[in-house]
PDB file of C-alpha atoms in Angstrom:
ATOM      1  CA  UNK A  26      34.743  31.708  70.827  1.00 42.00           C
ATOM      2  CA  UNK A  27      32.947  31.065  67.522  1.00 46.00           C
ATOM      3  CA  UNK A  28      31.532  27.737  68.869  1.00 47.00           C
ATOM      4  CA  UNK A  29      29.854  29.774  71.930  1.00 50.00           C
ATOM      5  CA  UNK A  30      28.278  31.663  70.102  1.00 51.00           C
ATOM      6  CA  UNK A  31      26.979  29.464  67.012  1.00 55.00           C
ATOM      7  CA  UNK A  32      25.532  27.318  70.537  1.00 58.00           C
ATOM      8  CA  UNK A  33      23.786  31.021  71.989  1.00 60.00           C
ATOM      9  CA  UNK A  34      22.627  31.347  68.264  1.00 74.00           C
ATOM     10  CA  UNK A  35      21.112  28.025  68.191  1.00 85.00           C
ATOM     11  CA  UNK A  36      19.584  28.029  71.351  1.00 81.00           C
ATOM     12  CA  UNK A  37      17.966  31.203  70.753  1.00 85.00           C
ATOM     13  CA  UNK A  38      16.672  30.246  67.493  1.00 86.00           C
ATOM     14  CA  UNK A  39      15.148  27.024  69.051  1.00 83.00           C
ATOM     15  CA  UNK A  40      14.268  28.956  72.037  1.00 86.00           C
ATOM     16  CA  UNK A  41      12.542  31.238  69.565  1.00 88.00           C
ATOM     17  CA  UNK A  42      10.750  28.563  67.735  1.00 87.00           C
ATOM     18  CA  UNK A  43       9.236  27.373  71.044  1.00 90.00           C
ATOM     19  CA  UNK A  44       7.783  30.317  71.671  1.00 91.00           C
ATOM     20  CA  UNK A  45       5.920  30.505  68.549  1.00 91.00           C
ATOM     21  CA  UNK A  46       4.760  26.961  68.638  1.00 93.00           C
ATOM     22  CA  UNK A  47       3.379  27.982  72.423  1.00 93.00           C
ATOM     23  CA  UNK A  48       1.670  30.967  70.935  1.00 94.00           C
ATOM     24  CA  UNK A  49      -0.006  29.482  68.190  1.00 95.00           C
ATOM     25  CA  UNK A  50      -0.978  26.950  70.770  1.00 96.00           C
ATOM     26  CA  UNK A  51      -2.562  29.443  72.788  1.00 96.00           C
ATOM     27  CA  UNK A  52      -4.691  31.104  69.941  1.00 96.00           C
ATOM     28  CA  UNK A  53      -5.866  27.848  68.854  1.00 95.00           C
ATOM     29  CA  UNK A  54      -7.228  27.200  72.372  1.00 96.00           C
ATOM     30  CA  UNK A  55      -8.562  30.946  72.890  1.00 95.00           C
ATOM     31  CA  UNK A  56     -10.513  30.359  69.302  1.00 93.00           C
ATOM     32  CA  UNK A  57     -11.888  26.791  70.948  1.00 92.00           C
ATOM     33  CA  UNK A  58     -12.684  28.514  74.125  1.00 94.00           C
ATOM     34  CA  UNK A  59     -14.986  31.269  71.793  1.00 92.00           C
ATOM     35  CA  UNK A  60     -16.623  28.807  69.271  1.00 92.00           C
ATOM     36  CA  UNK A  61     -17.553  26.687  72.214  1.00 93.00           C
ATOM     37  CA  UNK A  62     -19.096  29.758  74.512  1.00 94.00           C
ATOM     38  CA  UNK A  63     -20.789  30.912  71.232  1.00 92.00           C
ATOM     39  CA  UNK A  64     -22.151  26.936  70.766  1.00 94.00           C
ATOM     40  CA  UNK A  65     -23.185  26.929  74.301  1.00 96.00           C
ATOM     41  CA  UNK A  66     -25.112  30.442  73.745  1.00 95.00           C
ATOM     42  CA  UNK A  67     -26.840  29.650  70.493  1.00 95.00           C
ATOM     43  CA  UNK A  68     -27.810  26.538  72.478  1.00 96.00           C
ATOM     44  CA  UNK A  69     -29.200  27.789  75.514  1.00 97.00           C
ATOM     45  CA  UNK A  70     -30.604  30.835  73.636  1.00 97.00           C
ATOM     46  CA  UNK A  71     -32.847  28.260  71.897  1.00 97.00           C
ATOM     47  CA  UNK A  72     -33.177  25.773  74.419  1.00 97.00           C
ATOM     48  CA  UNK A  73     -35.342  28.052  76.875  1.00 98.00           C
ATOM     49  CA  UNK A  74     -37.643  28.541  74.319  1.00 97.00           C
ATOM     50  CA  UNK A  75     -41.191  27.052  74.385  1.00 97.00           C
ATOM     51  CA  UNK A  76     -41.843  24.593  71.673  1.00 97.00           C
ATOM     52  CA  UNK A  77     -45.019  27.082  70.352  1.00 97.00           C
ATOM     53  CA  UNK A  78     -41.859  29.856  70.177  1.00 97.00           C
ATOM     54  CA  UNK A  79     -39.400  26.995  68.278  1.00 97.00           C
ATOM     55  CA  UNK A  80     -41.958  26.004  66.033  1.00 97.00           C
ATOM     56  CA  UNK A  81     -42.264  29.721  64.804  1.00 97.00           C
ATOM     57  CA  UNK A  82     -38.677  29.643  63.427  1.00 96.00           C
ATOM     58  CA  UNK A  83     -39.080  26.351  61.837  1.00 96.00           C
ATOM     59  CA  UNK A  84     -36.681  24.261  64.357  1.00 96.00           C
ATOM     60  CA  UNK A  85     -37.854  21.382  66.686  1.00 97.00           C
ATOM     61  CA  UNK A  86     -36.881  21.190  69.812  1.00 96.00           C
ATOM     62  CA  UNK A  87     -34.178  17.815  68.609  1.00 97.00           C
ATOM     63  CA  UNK A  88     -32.924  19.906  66.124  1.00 97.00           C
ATOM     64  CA  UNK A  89     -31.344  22.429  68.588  1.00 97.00           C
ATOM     65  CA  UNK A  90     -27.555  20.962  68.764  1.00 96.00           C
ATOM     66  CA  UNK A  91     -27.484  20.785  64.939  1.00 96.00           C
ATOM     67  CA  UNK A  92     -28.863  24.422  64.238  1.00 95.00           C
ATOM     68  CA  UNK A  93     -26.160  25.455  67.086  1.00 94.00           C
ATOM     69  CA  UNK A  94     -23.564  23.626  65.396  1.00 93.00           C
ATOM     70  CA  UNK A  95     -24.491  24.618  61.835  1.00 91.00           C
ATOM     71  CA  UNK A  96     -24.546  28.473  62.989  1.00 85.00           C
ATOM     72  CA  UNK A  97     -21.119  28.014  64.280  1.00 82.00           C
ATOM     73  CA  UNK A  98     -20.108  26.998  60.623  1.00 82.00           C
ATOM     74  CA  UNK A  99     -21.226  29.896  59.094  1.00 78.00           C
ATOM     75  CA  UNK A 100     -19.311  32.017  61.618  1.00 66.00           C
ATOM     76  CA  UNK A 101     -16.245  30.516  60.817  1.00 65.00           C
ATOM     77  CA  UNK A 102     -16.763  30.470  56.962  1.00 58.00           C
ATOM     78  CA  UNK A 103     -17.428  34.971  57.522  1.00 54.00           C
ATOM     79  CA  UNK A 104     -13.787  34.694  59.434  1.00 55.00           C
ATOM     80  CA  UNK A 105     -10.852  36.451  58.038  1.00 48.00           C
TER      81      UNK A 105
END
């Protein structure tokens, strides 16, 4: 009887640990899923603007994926 339930116990603990690998898993993705959508708006936020418009807030046109990028950093570095 005690070997039943030492197996139910173990199961459930690994059954247990699954879960909260596959959970973690998830949030990971959800958080790539939202720095990517915020990438892609910073990007096409700047991207439709003229290059008179750019040139007003001191980017060029090239510099568009790296300002995109570099204003996901600072997102992440205000995180808690």
């Amino acid at each position: 009887m005690t070997m039943a339930i030492s197996r139910g116990t173990t199961l459930s603990s690994a059954l247990d640990g699954l879960q909260h690998t596959y959970d973690g898993m998830r949030r990971r993705v959800a958080q790539i899923k939202a720095r990517r959508a915020a990438y892609d708006r910073t990007f096409t936020e700047l991207n439709v603007l003229s290059d008179r418009e750019l040139s007003d807030i001191g980017i060029a046109r090239c510099d568009i994926r790296r300002v995109a990028s570099e204003e996901l950093s600072k997102e992440q570095t205000y995180e808690v």
